[in-house]
XYZ file of C-alpha atoms in Angstrom:
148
model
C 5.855 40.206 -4.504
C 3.160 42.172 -6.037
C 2.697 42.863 -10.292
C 4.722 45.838 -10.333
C 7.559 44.513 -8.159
C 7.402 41.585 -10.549
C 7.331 43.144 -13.838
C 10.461 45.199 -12.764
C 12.047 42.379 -12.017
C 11.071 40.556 -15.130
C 12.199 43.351 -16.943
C 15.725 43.976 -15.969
C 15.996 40.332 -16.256
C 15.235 40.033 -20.203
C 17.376 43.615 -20.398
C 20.380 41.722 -18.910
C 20.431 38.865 -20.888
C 19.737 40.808 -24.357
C 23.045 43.156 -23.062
C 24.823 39.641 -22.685
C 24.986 40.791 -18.737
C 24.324 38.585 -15.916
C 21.274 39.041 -14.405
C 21.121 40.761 -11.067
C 21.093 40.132 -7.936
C 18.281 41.227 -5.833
C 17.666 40.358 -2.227
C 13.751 40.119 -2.338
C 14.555 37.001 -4.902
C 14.315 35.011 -1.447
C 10.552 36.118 -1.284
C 9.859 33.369 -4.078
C 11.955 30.574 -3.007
C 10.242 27.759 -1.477
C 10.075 27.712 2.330
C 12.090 25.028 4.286
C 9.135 23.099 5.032
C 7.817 23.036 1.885
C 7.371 19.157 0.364
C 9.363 19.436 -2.537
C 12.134 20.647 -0.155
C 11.712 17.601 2.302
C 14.004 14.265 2.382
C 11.590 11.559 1.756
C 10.463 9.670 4.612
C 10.545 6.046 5.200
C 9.263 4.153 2.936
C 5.795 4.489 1.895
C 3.677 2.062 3.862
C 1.198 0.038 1.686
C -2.262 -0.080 2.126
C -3.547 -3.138 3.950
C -5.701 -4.238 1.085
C -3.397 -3.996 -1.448
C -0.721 -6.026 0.431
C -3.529 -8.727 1.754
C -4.068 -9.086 -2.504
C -0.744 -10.084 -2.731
C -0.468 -12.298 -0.189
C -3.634 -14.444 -0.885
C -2.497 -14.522 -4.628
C 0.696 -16.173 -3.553
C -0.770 -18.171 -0.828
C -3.667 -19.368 -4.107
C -0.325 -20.555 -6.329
C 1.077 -22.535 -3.114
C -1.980 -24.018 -2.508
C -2.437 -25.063 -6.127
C 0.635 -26.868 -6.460
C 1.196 -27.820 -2.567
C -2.152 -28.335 -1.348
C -4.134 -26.074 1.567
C -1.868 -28.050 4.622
C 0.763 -25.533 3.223
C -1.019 -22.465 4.642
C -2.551 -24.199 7.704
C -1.994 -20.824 9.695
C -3.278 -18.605 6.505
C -6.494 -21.027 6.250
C -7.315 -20.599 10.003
C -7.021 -16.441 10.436
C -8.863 -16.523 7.070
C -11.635 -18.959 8.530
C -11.708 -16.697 11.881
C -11.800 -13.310 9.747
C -14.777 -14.909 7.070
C -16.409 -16.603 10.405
C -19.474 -13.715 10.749
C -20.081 -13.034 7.266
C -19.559 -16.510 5.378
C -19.617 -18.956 8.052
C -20.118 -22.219 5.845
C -17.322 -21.296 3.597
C -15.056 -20.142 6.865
C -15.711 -23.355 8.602
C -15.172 -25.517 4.944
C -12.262 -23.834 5.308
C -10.603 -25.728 8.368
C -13.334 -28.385 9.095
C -10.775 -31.504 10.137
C -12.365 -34.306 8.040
C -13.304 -32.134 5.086
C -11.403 -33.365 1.987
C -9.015 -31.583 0.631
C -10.893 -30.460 -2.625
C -13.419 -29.073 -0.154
C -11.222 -27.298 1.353
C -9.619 -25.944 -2.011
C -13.135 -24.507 -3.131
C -13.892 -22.916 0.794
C -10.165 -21.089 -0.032
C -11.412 -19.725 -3.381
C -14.863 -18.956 -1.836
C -13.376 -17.095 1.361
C -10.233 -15.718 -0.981
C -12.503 -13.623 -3.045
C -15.270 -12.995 -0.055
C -12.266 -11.342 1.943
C -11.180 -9.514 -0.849
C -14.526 -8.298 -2.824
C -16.976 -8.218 0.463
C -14.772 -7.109 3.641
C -13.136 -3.727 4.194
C -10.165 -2.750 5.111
C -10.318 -3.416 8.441
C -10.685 -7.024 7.895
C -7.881 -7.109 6.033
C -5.927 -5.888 8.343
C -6.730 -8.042 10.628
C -5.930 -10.545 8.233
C -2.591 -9.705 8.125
C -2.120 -9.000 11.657
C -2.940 -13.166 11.817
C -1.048 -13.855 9.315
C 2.120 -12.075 10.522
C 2.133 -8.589 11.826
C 2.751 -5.805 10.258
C 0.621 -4.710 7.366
C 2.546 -2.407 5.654
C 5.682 -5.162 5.607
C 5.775 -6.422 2.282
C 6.561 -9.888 1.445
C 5.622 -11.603 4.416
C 5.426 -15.049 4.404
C 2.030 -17.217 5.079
C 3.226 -20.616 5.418
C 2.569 -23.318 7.779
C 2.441 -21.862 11.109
């Protein structure tokens, strides 16, 4: 609609309403509504899909309470994808992680170690790969990581 068009319109718009008339219909009023695909116009989609890193936070913060109260045998199968995933970067604190006669405060401190060199030092490809270990889909949230 160009400034003229518009003003016109704009015009007999505020005369209608000062006349206490309804406004009037026009058929270029069409020209300004929002196409069909516009966004706003859209049904929202599924929904939203998390990113990996931000769901790989969550679970490692749960999996960090259950290990505090429970000990690291209750994420066996978190410990080992962890250890795999950490294996090229940290491999002391990987292998700490799962070695078979480490103690169990050993492994406690390799968890802390690898927690916060998965989360602060690898990218998101890591941590998707993380979670595809841990249990599939990345964008599921609340997946368990217990004993597996």
């Amino acid at each position: 609609m160009d400034h003229l068009h518009a003003g016109a319109t704009t015009h007999a718009l505020t005369a209608s309403r000062r006349e206490g008339r309804p406004a009037p219909l026009r058929e270029d009023v069409a020209a300004v509504a929002l196409p069909q695909d516009s966004p706003s116009t859209q049904l929202p989609s599924a929904v939203p899909v998390r990113p990996a890193s931000a769901e790989l936070a969550d679970v490692l913060d749960r999996a960090a309470h259950r290990v505090a109260e429970l000990g690291t045998s209750a994420e066996r199968r978190l410990l080992r994808a962890m250890s795999e995933v950490a294996a090229q970067s940290a491999p002391g604190a990987a292998a700490a992680l799962i070695a078979p006669d480490g103690t169990e405060i050993s492994r406690q401190r390799a968890f802390g170690l690898v927690h916060t060199h998965v989360l602060e030092v690898l990218g998101p490809r890591e941590h998707a790969w993380l979670l595809e270990l841990v249990g599939g889909d990345p964008g599921r949230p609340g997946r368990p990581s217990g004993p597996g």
